[in-house]
PDB file of C-alpha atoms in Angstrom:
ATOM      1  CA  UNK Q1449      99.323  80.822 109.418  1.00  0.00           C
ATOM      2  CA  UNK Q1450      96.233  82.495 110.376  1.00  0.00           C
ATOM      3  CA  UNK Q1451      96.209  85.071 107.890  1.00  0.00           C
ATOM      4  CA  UNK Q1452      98.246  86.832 105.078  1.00  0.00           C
ATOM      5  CA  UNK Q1453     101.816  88.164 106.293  1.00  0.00           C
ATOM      6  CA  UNK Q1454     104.307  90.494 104.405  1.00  0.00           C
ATOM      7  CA  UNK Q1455     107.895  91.988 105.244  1.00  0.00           C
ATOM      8  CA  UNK Q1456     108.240  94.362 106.128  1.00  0.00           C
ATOM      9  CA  UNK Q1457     105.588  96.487 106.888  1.00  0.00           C
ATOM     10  CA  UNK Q1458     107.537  99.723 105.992  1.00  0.00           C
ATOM     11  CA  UNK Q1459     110.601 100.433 103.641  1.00  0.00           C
ATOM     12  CA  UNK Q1460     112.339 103.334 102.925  1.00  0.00           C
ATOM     13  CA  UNK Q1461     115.097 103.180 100.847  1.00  0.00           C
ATOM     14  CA  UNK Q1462     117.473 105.343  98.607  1.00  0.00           C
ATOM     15  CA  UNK Q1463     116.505 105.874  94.225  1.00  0.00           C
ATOM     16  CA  UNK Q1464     118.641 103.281  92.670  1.00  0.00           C
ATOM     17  CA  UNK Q1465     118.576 100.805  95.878  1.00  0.00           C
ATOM     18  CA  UNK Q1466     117.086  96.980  95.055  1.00  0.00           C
ATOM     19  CA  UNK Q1467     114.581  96.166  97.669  1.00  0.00           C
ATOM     20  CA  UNK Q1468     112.763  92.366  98.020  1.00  0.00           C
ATOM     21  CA  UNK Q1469     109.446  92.534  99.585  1.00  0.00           C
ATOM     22  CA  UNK Q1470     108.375  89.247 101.375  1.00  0.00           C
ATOM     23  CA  UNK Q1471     104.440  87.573 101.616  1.00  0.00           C
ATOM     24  CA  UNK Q1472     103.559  84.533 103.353  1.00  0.00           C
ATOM     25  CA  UNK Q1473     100.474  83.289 102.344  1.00  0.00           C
ATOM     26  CA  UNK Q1474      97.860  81.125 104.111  1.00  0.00           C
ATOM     27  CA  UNK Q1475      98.893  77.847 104.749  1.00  0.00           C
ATOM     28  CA  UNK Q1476      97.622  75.627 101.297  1.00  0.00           C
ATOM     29  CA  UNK Q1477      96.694  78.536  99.535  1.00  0.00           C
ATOM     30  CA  UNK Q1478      97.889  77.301  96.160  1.00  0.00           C
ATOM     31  CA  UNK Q1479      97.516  80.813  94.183  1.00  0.00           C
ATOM     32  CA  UNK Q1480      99.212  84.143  95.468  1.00  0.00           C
ATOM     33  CA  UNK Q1481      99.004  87.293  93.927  1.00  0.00           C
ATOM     34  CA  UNK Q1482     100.906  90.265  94.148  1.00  0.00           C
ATOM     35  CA  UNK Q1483      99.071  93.985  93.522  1.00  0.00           C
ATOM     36  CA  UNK Q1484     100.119  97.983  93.791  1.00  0.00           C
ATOM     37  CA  UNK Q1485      98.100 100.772  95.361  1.00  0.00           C
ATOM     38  CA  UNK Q1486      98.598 104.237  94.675  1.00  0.00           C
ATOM     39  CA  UNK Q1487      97.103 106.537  97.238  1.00  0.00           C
ATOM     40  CA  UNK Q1488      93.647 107.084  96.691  1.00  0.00           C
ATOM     41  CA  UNK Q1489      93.348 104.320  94.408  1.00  0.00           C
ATOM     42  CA  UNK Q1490      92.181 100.510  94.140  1.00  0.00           C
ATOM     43  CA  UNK Q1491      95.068  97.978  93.886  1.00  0.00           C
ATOM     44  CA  UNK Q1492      96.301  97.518  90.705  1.00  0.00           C
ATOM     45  CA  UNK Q1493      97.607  93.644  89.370  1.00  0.00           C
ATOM     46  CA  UNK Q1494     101.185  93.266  88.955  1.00  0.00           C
ATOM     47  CA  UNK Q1495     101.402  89.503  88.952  1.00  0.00           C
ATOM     48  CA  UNK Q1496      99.927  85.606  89.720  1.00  0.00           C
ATOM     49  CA  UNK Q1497     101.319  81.988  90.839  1.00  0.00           C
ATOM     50  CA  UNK Q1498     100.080  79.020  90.752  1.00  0.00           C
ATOM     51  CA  UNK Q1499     101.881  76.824  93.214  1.00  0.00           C
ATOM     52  CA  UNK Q1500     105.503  78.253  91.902  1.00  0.00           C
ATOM     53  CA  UNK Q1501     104.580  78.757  88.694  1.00  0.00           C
ATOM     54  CA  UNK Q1502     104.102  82.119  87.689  1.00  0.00           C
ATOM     55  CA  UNK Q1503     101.362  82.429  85.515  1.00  0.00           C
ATOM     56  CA  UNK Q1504     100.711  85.797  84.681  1.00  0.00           C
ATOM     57  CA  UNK Q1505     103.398  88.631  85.082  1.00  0.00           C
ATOM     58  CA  UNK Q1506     100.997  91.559  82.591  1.00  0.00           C
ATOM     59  CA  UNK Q1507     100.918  93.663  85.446  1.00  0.00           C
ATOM     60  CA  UNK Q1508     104.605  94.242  86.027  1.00  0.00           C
ATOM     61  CA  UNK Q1509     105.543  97.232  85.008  1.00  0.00           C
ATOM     62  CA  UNK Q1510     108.762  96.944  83.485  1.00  0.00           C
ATOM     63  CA  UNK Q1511     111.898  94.827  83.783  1.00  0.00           C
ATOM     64  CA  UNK Q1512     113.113  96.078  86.997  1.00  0.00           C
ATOM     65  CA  UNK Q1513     110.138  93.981  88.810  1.00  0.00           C
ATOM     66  CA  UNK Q1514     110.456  90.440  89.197  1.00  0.00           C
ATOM     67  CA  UNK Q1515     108.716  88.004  91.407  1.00  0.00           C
ATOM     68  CA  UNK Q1516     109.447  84.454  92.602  1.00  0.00           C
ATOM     69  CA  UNK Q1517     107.714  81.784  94.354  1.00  0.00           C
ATOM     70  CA  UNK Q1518     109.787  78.824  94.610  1.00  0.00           C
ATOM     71  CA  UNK Q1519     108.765  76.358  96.859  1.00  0.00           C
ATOM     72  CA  UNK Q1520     104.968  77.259  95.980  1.00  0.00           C
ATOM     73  CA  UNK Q1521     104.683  78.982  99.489  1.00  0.00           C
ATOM     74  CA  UNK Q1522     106.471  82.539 100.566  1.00  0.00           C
ATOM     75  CA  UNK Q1523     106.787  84.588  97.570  1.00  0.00           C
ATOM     76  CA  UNK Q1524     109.292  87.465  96.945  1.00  0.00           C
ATOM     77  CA  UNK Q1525     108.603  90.696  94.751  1.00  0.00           C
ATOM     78  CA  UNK Q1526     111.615  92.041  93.878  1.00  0.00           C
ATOM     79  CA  UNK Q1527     112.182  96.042  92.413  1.00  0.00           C
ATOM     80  CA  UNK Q1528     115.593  96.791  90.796  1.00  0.00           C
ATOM     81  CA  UNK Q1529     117.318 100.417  91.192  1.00  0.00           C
ATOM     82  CA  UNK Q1530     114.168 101.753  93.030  1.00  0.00           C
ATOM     83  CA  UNK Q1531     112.738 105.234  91.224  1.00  0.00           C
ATOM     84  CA  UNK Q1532     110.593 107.496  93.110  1.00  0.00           C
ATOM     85  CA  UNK Q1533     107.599 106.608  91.069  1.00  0.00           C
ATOM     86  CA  UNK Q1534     107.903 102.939  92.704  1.00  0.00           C
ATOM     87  CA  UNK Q1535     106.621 104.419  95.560  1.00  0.00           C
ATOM     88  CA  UNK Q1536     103.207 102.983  96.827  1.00  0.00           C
ATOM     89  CA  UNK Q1537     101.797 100.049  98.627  1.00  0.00           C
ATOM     90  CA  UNK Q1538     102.236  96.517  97.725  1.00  0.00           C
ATOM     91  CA  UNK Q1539      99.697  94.326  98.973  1.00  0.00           C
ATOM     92  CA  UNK Q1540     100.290  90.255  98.267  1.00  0.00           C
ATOM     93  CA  UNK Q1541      96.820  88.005  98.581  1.00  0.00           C
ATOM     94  CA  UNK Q1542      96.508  84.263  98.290  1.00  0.00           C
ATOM     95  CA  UNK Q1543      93.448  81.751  97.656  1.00  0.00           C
ATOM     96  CA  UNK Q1544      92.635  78.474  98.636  1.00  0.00           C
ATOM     97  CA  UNK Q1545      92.657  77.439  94.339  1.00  0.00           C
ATOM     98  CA  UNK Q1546      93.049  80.529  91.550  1.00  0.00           C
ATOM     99  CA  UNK Q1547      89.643  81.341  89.552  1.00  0.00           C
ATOM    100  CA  UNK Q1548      86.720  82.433  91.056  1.00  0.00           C
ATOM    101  CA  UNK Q1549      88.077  81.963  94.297  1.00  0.00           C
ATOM    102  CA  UNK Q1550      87.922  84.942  97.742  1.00  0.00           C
ATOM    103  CA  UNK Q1551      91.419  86.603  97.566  1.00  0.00           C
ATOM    104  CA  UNK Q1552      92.689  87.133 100.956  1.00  0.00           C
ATOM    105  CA  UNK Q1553      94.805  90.485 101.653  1.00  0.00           C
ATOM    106  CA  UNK Q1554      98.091  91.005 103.740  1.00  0.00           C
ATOM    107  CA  UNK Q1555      98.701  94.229 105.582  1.00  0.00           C
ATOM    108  CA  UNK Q1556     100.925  95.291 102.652  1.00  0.00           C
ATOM    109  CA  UNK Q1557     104.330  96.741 102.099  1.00  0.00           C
ATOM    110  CA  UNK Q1558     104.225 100.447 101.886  1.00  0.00           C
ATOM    111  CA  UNK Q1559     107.423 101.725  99.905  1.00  0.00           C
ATOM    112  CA  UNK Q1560     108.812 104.772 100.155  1.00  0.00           C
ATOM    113  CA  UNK Q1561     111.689 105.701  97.611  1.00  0.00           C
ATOM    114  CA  UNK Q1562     113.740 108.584  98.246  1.00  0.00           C
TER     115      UNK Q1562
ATOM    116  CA  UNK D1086      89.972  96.549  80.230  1.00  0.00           C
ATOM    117  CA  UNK D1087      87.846  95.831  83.156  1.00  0.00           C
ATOM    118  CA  UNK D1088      87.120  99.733  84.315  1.00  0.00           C
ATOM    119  CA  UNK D1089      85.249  99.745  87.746  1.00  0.00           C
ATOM    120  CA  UNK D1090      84.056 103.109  89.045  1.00  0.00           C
ATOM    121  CA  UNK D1091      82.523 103.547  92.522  1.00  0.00           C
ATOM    122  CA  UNK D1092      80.158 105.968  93.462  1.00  0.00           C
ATOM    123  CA  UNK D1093      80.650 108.656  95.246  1.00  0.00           C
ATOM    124  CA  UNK D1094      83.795 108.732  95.836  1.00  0.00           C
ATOM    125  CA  UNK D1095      83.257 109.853  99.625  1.00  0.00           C
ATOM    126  CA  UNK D1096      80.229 109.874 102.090  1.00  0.00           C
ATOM    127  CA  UNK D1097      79.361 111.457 105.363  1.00  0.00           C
ATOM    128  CA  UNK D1098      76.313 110.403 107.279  1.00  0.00           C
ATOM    129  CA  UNK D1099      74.725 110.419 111.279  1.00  0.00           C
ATOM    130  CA  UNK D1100      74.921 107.289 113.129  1.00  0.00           C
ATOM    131  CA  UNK D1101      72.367 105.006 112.399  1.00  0.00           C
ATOM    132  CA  UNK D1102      71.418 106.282 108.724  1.00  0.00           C
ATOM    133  CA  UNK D1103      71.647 103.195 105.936  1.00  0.00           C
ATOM    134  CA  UNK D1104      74.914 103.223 103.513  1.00  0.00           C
ATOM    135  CA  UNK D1105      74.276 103.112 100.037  1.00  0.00           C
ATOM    136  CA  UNK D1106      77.266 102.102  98.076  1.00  0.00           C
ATOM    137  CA  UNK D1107      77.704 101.956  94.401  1.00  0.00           C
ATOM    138  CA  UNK D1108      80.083  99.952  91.511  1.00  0.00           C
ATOM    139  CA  UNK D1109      79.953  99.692  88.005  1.00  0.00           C
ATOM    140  CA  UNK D1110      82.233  97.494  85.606  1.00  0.00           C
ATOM    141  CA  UNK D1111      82.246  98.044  82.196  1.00  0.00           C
ATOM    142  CA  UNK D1112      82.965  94.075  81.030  1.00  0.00           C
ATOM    143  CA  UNK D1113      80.153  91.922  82.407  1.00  0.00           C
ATOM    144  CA  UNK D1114      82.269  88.702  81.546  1.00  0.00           C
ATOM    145  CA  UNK D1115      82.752  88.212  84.905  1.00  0.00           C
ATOM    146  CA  UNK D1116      83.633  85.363  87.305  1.00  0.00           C
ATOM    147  CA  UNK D1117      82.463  87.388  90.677  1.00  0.00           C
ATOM    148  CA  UNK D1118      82.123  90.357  92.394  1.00  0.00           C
ATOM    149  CA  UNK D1119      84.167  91.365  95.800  1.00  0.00           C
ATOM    150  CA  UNK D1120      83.578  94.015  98.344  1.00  0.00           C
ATOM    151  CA  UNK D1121      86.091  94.889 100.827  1.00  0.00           C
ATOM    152  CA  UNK D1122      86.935  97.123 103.645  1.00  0.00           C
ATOM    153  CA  UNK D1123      89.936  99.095 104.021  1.00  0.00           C
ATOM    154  CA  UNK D1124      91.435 100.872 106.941  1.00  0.00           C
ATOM    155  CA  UNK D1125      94.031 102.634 107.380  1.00  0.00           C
ATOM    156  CA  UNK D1126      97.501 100.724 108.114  1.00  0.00           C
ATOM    157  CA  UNK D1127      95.606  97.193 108.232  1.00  0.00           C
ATOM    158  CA  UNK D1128      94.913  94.565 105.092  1.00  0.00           C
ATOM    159  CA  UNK D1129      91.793  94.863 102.691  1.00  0.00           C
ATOM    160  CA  UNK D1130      89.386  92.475 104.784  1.00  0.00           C
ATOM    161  CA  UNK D1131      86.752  90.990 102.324  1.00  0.00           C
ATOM    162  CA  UNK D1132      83.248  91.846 103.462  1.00  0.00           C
ATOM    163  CA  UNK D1133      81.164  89.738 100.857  1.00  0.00           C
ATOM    164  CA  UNK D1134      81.716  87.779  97.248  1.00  0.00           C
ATOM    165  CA  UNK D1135      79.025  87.250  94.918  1.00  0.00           C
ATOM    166  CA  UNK D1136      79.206  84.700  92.225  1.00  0.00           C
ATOM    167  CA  UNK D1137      78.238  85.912  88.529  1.00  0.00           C
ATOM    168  CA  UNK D1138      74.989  83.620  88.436  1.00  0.00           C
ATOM    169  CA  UNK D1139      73.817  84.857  92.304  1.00  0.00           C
ATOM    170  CA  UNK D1140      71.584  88.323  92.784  1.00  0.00           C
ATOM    171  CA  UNK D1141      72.572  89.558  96.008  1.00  0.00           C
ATOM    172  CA  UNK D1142      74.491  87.988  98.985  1.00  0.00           C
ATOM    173  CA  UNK D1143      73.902  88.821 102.616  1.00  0.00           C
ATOM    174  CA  UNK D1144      75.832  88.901 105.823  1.00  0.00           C
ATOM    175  CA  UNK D1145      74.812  90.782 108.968  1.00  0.00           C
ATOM    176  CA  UNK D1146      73.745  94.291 108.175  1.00  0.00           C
ATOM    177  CA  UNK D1147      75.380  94.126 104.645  1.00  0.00           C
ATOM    178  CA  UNK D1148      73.208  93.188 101.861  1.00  0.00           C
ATOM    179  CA  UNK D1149      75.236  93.639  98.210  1.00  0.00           C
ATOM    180  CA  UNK D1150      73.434  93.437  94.695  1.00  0.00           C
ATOM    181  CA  UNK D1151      74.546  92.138  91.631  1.00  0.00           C
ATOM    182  CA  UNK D1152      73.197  92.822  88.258  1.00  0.00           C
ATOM    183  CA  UNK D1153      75.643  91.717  85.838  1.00  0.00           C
ATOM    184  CA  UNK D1154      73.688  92.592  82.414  1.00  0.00           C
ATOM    185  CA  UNK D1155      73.824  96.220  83.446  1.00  0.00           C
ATOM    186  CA  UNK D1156      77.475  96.243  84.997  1.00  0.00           C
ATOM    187  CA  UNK D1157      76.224  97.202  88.523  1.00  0.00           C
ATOM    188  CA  UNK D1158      76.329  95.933  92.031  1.00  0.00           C
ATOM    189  CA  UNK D1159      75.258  98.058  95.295  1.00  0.00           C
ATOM    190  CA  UNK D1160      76.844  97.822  98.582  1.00  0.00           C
ATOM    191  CA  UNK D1161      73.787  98.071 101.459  1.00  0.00           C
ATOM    192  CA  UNK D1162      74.795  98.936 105.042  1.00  0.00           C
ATOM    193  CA  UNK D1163      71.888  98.915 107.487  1.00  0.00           C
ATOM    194  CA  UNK D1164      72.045 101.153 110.430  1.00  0.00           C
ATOM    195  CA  UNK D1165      75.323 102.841 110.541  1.00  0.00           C
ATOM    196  CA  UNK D1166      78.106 102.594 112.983  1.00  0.00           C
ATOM    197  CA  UNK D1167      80.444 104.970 113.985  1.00  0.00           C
ATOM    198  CA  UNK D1168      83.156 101.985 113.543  1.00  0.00           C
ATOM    199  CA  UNK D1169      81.901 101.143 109.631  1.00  0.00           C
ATOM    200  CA  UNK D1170      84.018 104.383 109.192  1.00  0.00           C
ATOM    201  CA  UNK D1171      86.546 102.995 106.208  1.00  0.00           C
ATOM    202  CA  UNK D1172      86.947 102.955 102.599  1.00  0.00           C
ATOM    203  CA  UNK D1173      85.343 100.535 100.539  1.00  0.00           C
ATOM    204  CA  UNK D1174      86.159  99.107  97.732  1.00  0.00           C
ATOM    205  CA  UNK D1175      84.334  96.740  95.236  1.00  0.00           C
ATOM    206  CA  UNK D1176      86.668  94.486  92.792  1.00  0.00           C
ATOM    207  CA  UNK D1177      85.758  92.930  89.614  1.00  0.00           C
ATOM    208  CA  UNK D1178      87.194  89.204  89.403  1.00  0.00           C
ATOM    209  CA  UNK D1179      87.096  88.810  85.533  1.00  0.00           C
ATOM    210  CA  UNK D1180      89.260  85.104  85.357  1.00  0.00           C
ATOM    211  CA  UNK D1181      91.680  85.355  88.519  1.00  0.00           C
ATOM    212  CA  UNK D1182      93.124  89.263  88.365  1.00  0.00           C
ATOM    213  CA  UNK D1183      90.888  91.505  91.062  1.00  0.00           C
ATOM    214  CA  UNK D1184      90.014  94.729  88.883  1.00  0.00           C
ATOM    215  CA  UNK D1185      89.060  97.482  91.574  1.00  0.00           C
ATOM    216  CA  UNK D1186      87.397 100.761  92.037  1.00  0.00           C
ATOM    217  CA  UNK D1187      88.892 103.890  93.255  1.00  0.00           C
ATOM    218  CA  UNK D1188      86.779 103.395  96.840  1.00  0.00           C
ATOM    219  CA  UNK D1189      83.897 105.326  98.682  1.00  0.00           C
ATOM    220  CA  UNK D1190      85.439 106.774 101.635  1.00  0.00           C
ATOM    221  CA  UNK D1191      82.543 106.727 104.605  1.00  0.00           C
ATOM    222  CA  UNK D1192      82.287 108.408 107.558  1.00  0.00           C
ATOM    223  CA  UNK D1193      79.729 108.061 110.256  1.00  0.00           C
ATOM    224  CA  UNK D1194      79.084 110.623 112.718  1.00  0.00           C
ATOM    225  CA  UNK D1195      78.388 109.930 115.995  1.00  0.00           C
TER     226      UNK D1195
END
């Protein structure tokens, strides 16, 4: 595609819910890269594929985040039994190799957990 | 740990006044150095990347700085627009994870 895409755009859902956010990456884009933003804050790294391997999950903040990238393309971050403090944007970027490479941003998932 | 601050955290200036933007990184092990733009509702769009061994890159009215020895890059935007109104945000690339500031928010008054 012509850019980054994530689903969906907005999510509000109850403390305890599961919710899987979606990102699409640009076509060939063989690393992807999944970050958090607090309001009024940079993004912060959560985690990093290579194709569908996942090589770097430091980021995540506990065991109720995983992440998945199976086919190497569309990538799904997933957040078991939501808390409040989950609450913030998720923004997903991909590059054309991993390294030194530009990151390109999605539009981001903003979360909202009840 | 990569810790990037960005100074001032906000700026107002008149239309047509030059943006000075600045970033500091406390590791200067780094691979490059991104700026981006962020508005509200949309993506971060990347405005400029400089590479460790470059000085300053250059696109348009942006001009951004790099001294690496020191920690430091600057963020130059010439002649103000009412639509460079955003936050901006510089990010640290130390091996593939994006470390990144807090943001200067800018507005410019028309």
């Amino acid at each position: 595609g012509a850019g980054v895409s994530q689903s969906p755009r907005y999510k509000v859902t109850k403390r305890g819910q599961d919710v899987a956010l979606r990102c699409d990456p640009i076509s060939g884009h063989v690393s992807l890269y999944w970050y958090r933003q607090a309001l009024g804050q940079g993004p912060e790294f959560l985690t990093y594929f290579n194709y569908e391997a996942q090589q770097d999950k430091s980021g995540l903040p506990n065991d109720r985040f995983s992440a998945e990238r199976p086919e190497g393309s569309i990538s799904t971050l997933t957040i078991q039994r939501t808390e409040q403090r989950d609450s913030a944007m998720y923004r997903c970027a991909s590059s054309l190799t991993g390294g030194a490479d530009t990151q390109y941003f999605g539009p981001g998932t903003r979360l909202t957990v009840l | 740990k990569q810790e990037v601050t960005q100074i001032p955290a906000a700026l107002s200036v008149p239309e047509g006044e030059n943006l000075v933007l600045n970033c500091s990184f406390t590791d200067s092990a780094i691979y490059n150095l991104q700026w981006f733009r962020q508005d509200p509702g949309k993506g971060l769009t990347s405005l400029l990347l400089i590479q460790s061994s470059q000085r300053e890159q250059t696109s348009g009215r942006l001009n951004a700085s790099l001294d690496k020895s020191s920690g430091r890059s600057t963020l130059y935007i010439a002649a103000s627009q009412p639509g460079d109104s955003a936050t901006y945000l510089c990010a640290v690339n130390g091996d593939y994870k994006l470390s990144f500031g807090a943001g200067t928010t800018v507005t410019v008054r028309a």
